[in-house]
């Protein structure tokens, strides 16, 4: 099932002298949105999110927070077991910039951002950058099916039973919304936080680039 992109209103040109009624304008906008969503959003969960129903989504304000080096806390030590049954420990990626994404399969904006996360991962896959998902609600088979469907190639920790990874990060930064994406610096400290879907690749790519450019 393909992903949706957020529908943004398009500014029209010079306004007409004849102003339609609010009811007519509303009907026209609804028709345009319906056509756009039907063309690119057959996924019912993603479509519900775009329609404002917030299916499977913990609401967030879309904030992007960058933390100055001098104000960062302690490195976050975390670990768990991936959907493939492999053990993971943050010590395995010591010295690398890391992107950590909190998600679950029924979260509509998680579906919408999956391709963008993968694109940034591919952009930096030859650099000292690691991507790791933390799935907060699903078992391994559901997470694997999601990755196959949406083309996600980096691993995710299955955190639903222990919440071990989420608790480790909660000591350093709020994890109140799903999705939330964190950028960790080379020392494993939280350098940036995106609350809600990443909304394209540019912001996350810039945050990763900035973290790479920092001195170790």
mmCIF file of C-alpha atoms in Angstrom:
data_model
loop_
_atom_site.group_PDB
_atom_site.id
_atom_site.type_symbol
_atom_site.label_atom_id
_atom_site.label_comp_id
_atom_site.label_asym_id
_atom_site.label_seq_id
_atom_site.Cartn_x
_atom_site.Cartn_y
_atom_site.Cartn_z
ATOM 1 C CA UNK A 1 0.000 0.000 0.000
ATOM 2 C CA UNK A 2 1.535 3.315 -1.011
ATOM 3 C CA UNK A 3 2.133 6.147 1.357
ATOM 4 C CA UNK A 4 0.240 9.383 1.488
ATOM 5 C CA UNK A 5 1.729 12.856 1.480
ATOM 6 C CA UNK A 6 0.220 15.631 3.553
ATOM 7 C CA UNK A 7 -2.253 17.619 1.491
ATOM 8 C CA UNK A 8 -1.481 21.336 1.543
ATOM 9 C CA UNK A 9 -3.794 24.031 0.223
ATOM 10 C CA UNK A 10 -2.600 25.680 -2.977
ATOM 11 C CA UNK A 11 -2.830 29.449 -3.164
ATOM 12 C CA UNK A 12 -4.954 30.569 -6.029
ATOM 13 C CA UNK A 13 -4.246 33.576 -8.207
ATOM 14 C CA UNK A 14 -6.182 36.832 -8.229
ATOM 15 C CA UNK A 15 -9.558 36.368 -6.519
ATOM 16 C CA UNK A 16 -12.722 36.431 -8.598
ATOM 17 C CA UNK A 17 -15.158 39.305 -8.264
ATOM 18 C CA UNK A 18 -17.897 36.785 -7.620
ATOM 19 C CA UNK A 19 -17.478 35.267 -4.191
ATOM 20 C CA UNK A 20 -19.074 31.839 -3.738
ATOM 21 C CA UNK A 21 -20.881 30.972 -0.554
ATOM 22 C CA UNK A 22 -19.034 29.312 2.313
ATOM 23 C CA UNK A 23 -21.080 26.184 1.752
ATOM 24 C CA UNK A 24 -20.050 26.052 -1.909
ATOM 25 C CA UNK A 25 -16.399 26.637 -1.047
ATOM 26 C CA UNK A 26 -16.501 23.903 1.575
ATOM 27 C CA UNK A 27 -18.083 21.466 -0.866
ATOM 28 C CA UNK A 28 -15.485 22.268 -3.502
ATOM 29 C CA UNK A 29 -12.585 21.795 -1.095
ATOM 30 C CA UNK A 30 -14.041 18.527 0.122
ATOM 31 C CA UNK A 31 -14.304 17.304 -3.459
ATOM 32 C CA UNK A 32 -10.702 18.249 -4.214
ATOM 33 C CA UNK A 33 -9.426 16.536 -1.073
ATOM 34 C CA UNK A 34 -11.473 13.455 -1.784
ATOM 35 C CA UNK A 35 -10.065 13.196 -5.303
ATOM 36 C CA UNK A 36 -6.493 13.701 -4.086
ATOM 37 C CA UNK A 37 -6.774 11.144 -1.314
ATOM 38 C CA UNK A 38 -8.482 8.562 -3.486
ATOM 39 C CA UNK A 39 -5.708 8.904 -6.030
ATOM 40 C CA UNK A 40 -2.778 8.533 -3.654
ATOM 41 C CA UNK A 41 -4.097 7.200 -0.331
ATOM 42 C CA UNK A 42 -5.804 3.808 -0.526
ATOM 43 C CA UNK A 43 -4.320 2.919 2.879
ATOM 44 C CA UNK A 44 -7.359 3.357 5.182
ATOM 45 C CA UNK A 45 -5.289 4.089 8.291
ATOM 46 C CA UNK A 46 -3.218 6.770 6.571
ATOM 47 C CA UNK A 47 -6.350 8.178 4.937
ATOM 48 C CA UNK A 48 -8.072 8.436 8.313
ATOM 49 C CA UNK A 49 -5.104 10.361 9.672
ATOM 50 C CA UNK A 50 -5.144 12.786 6.750
ATOM 51 C CA UNK A 51 -8.873 13.238 7.264
ATOM 52 C CA UNK A 52 -8.166 14.345 10.814
ATOM 53 C CA UNK A 53 -9.266 11.207 12.604
ATOM 54 C CA UNK A 54 -5.804 10.518 14.128
ATOM 55 C CA UNK A 55 -6.204 6.761 13.847
ATOM 56 C CA UNK A 56 -3.558 4.983 15.911
ATOM 57 C CA UNK A 57 -1.664 8.180 16.637
ATOM 58 C CA UNK A 58 -0.611 9.860 19.860
ATOM 59 C CA UNK A 59 -1.033 13.557 19.143
ATOM 60 C CA UNK A 60 1.990 15.848 19.095
ATOM 61 C CA UNK A 61 2.731 19.447 18.204
ATOM 62 C CA UNK A 62 5.262 18.710 15.474
ATOM 63 C CA UNK A 63 8.033 20.459 17.396
ATOM 64 C CA UNK A 64 11.643 20.221 16.298
ATOM 65 C CA UNK A 65 14.090 20.717 19.138
ATOM 66 C CA UNK A 66 17.855 21.053 18.685
ATOM 67 C CA UNK A 67 19.916 20.795 21.863
ATOM 68 C CA UNK A 68 23.165 22.783 22.069
ATOM 69 C CA UNK A 69 26.226 20.653 22.797
ATOM 70 C CA UNK A 70 26.762 22.259 26.210
ATOM 71 C CA UNK A 71 23.192 21.458 27.274
ATOM 72 C CA UNK A 72 23.046 17.793 26.292
ATOM 73 C CA UNK A 73 22.645 15.210 29.003
ATOM 74 C CA UNK A 74 24.390 11.909 29.520
ATOM 75 C CA UNK A 75 24.756 9.337 26.724
ATOM 76 C CA UNK A 76 21.755 7.026 26.492
ATOM 77 C CA UNK A 77 22.576 3.340 26.896
ATOM 78 C CA UNK A 78 19.836 1.212 25.373
ATOM 79 C CA UNK A 79 19.323 -2.174 23.816
ATOM 80 C CA UNK A 80 16.939 -5.008 23.094
ATOM 81 C CA UNK A 81 16.056 -7.607 20.513
ATOM 82 C CA UNK A 82 15.236 -6.758 16.894
ATOM 83 C CA UNK A 83 12.381 -8.121 14.836
ATOM 84 C CA UNK A 84 14.841 -10.655 13.403
ATOM 85 C CA UNK A 85 15.691 -11.942 16.864
ATOM 86 C CA UNK A 86 19.124 -10.302 16.914
ATOM 87 C CA UNK A 87 20.417 -8.774 20.133
ATOM 88 C CA UNK A 88 21.297 -5.093 19.923
ATOM 89 C CA UNK A 89 23.235 -2.880 22.309
ATOM 90 C CA UNK A 90 23.978 0.805 21.830
ATOM 91 C CA UNK A 91 27.624 -0.041 22.515
ATOM 92 C CA UNK A 92 27.581 -1.679 19.073
ATOM 93 C CA UNK A 93 27.247 1.758 17.430
ATOM 94 C CA UNK A 94 29.520 3.726 19.754
ATOM 95 C CA UNK A 95 31.128 6.688 18.016
ATOM 96 C CA UNK A 96 28.442 6.915 15.341
ATOM 97 C CA UNK A 97 25.616 9.365 14.850
ATOM 98 C CA UNK A 98 22.352 7.515 15.410
ATOM 99 C CA UNK A 99 18.760 8.145 14.387
ATOM 100 C CA UNK A 100 16.228 6.504 16.699
ATOM 101 C CA UNK A 101 12.600 6.375 15.594
ATOM 102 C CA UNK A 102 9.740 5.396 17.914
ATOM 103 C CA UNK A 103 6.889 3.832 15.948
ATOM 104 C CA UNK A 104 4.307 1.070 15.601
ATOM 105 C CA UNK A 105 2.486 -0.395 12.623
ATOM 106 C CA UNK A 106 -0.988 0.973 13.362
ATOM 107 C CA UNK A 107 0.297 4.546 13.611
ATOM 108 C CA UNK A 108 -0.799 6.389 10.457
ATOM 109 C CA UNK A 109 1.929 9.074 10.445
ATOM 110 C CA UNK A 110 4.487 6.304 11.034
ATOM 111 C CA UNK A 111 3.366 4.862 7.707
ATOM 112 C CA UNK A 112 3.539 8.268 6.062
ATOM 113 C CA UNK A 113 7.096 8.973 7.205
ATOM 114 C CA UNK A 114 8.517 5.483 6.593
ATOM 115 C CA UNK A 115 9.759 6.217 3.064
ATOM 116 C CA UNK A 116 11.392 9.491 4.165
ATOM 117 C CA UNK A 117 13.191 7.801 7.053
ATOM 118 C CA UNK A 118 14.443 5.107 4.705
ATOM 119 C CA UNK A 119 15.580 7.738 2.196
ATOM 120 C CA UNK A 120 17.678 9.546 4.822
ATOM 121 C CA UNK A 121 19.084 6.204 5.975
ATOM 122 C CA UNK A 122 20.132 5.411 2.408
ATOM 123 C CA UNK A 123 21.617 8.892 2.044
ATOM 124 C CA UNK A 124 23.964 8.330 4.993
ATOM 125 C CA UNK A 125 24.362 4.546 4.866
ATOM 126 C CA UNK A 126 28.008 4.883 3.791
ATOM 127 C CA UNK A 127 28.807 7.287 6.644
ATOM 128 C CA UNK A 128 29.180 6.681 10.375
ATOM 129 C CA UNK A 129 25.415 6.781 10.869
ATOM 130 C CA UNK A 130 23.085 4.129 12.240
ATOM 131 C CA UNK A 131 19.296 3.982 12.127
ATOM 132 C CA UNK A 132 17.332 1.995 14.671
ATOM 133 C CA UNK A 133 13.594 1.830 15.172
ATOM 134 C CA UNK A 134 11.931 1.198 18.517
ATOM 135 C CA UNK A 135 8.565 -0.458 18.065
ATOM 136 C CA UNK A 136 6.466 0.255 21.125
ATOM 137 C CA UNK A 137 3.338 -1.851 20.463
ATOM 138 C CA UNK A 138 3.884 -4.695 17.990
ATOM 139 C CA UNK A 139 5.332 -8.171 18.062
ATOM 140 C CA UNK A 140 8.114 -9.160 15.678
ATOM 141 C CA UNK A 141 5.923 -10.573 12.898
ATOM 142 C CA UNK A 142 3.900 -7.363 12.618
ATOM 143 C CA UNK A 143 7.046 -5.216 12.587
ATOM 144 C CA UNK A 144 8.605 -7.426 9.918
ATOM 145 C CA UNK A 145 5.496 -7.217 7.743
ATOM 146 C CA UNK A 146 5.536 -3.430 8.054
ATOM 147 C CA UNK A 147 9.188 -3.236 7.030
ATOM 148 C CA UNK A 148 8.590 -5.432 4.012
ATOM 149 C CA UNK A 149 5.537 -3.473 2.912
ATOM 150 C CA UNK A 150 7.080 -0.017 3.317
ATOM 151 C CA UNK A 151 10.614 -0.869 2.241
ATOM 152 C CA UNK A 152 12.315 -0.213 5.575
ATOM 153 C CA UNK A 153 15.752 -1.848 5.689
ATOM 154 C CA UNK A 154 17.138 -0.748 9.069
ATOM 155 C CA UNK A 155 16.284 -2.830 12.176
ATOM 156 C CA UNK A 156 13.813 -2.128 14.951
ATOM 157 C CA UNK A 157 13.823 -3.198 18.570
ATOM 158 C CA UNK A 158 10.654 -4.939 19.716
ATOM 159 C CA UNK A 159 9.997 -3.020 22.923
ATOM 160 C CA UNK A 160 6.350 -3.827 23.613
ATOM 161 C CA UNK A 161 6.912 -6.407 26.358
ATOM 162 C CA UNK A 162 9.680 -4.747 28.358
ATOM 163 C CA UNK A 163 9.631 -1.037 27.354
ATOM 164 C CA UNK A 164 13.340 -1.245 28.151
ATOM 165 C CA UNK A 165 14.494 1.019 25.330
ATOM 166 C CA UNK A 166 11.722 3.575 25.774
ATOM 167 C CA UNK A 167 12.434 3.839 29.489
ATOM 168 C CA UNK A 168 16.129 4.352 28.792
ATOM 169 C CA UNK A 169 15.349 7.343 26.585
ATOM 170 C CA UNK A 170 12.616 8.685 28.858
ATOM 171 C CA UNK A 171 15.313 9.483 31.410
ATOM 172 C CA UNK A 172 16.929 11.833 28.888
ATOM 173 C CA UNK A 173 14.068 13.272 26.855
ATOM 174 C CA UNK A 174 10.244 13.183 26.712
ATOM 175 C CA UNK A 175 8.817 10.374 24.568
ATOM 176 C CA UNK A 176 5.163 11.362 24.759
ATOM 177 C CA UNK A 177 4.154 11.092 21.101
ATOM 178 C CA UNK A 178 4.326 8.498 18.364
ATOM 179 C CA UNK A 179 6.171 8.889 16.120
ATOM 180 C CA UNK A 180 9.127 10.600 17.726
ATOM 181 C CA UNK A 181 12.543 10.698 16.070
ATOM 182 C CA UNK A 182 15.763 11.394 17.930
ATOM 183 C CA UNK A 183 19.211 12.207 16.584
ATOM 184 C CA UNK A 184 22.038 11.078 18.854
ATOM 185 C CA UNK A 185 25.477 12.599 18.603
ATOM 186 C CA UNK A 186 28.693 10.568 18.406
ATOM 187 C CA UNK A 187 28.751 10.278 22.185
ATOM 188 C CA UNK A 188 25.238 8.839 22.298
ATOM 189 C CA UNK A 189 23.605 11.991 23.675
ATOM 190 C CA UNK A 190 20.284 13.326 22.388
ATOM 191 C CA UNK A 191 21.185 16.161 20.009
ATOM 192 C CA UNK A 192 17.790 16.741 18.396
ATOM 193 C CA UNK A 193 14.191 15.638 18.714
ATOM 194 C CA UNK A 194 11.364 15.658 16.163
ATOM 195 C CA UNK A 195 7.941 15.200 17.719
ATOM 196 C CA UNK A 196 5.494 13.770 15.208
ATOM 197 C CA UNK A 197 6.192 12.715 11.601
ATOM 198 C CA UNK A 198 9.380 14.074 10.041
ATOM 199 C CA UNK A 199 7.462 15.638 7.099
ATOM 200 C CA UNK A 200 9.993 15.079 4.327
ATOM 201 C CA UNK A 201 13.700 14.340 4.320
ATOM 202 C CA UNK A 202 15.338 17.762 4.469
ATOM 203 C CA UNK A 203 15.094 18.545 8.192
ATOM 204 C CA UNK A 204 16.229 15.126 9.389
ATOM 205 C CA UNK A 205 18.998 15.047 6.793
ATOM 206 C CA UNK A 206 20.266 18.424 7.996
ATOM 207 C CA UNK A 207 20.183 17.332 11.641
ATOM 208 C CA UNK A 208 22.185 14.208 10.812
ATOM 209 C CA UNK A 209 24.664 16.225 8.743
ATOM 210 C CA UNK A 210 25.133 18.703 11.585
ATOM 211 C CA UNK A 211 25.739 15.902 14.096
ATOM 212 C CA UNK A 212 28.302 14.309 11.779
ATOM 213 C CA UNK A 213 30.148 17.619 11.479
ATOM 214 C CA UNK A 214 30.554 17.954 15.244
ATOM 215 C CA UNK A 215 33.831 17.030 16.887
ATOM 216 C CA UNK A 216 33.769 13.646 18.565
#
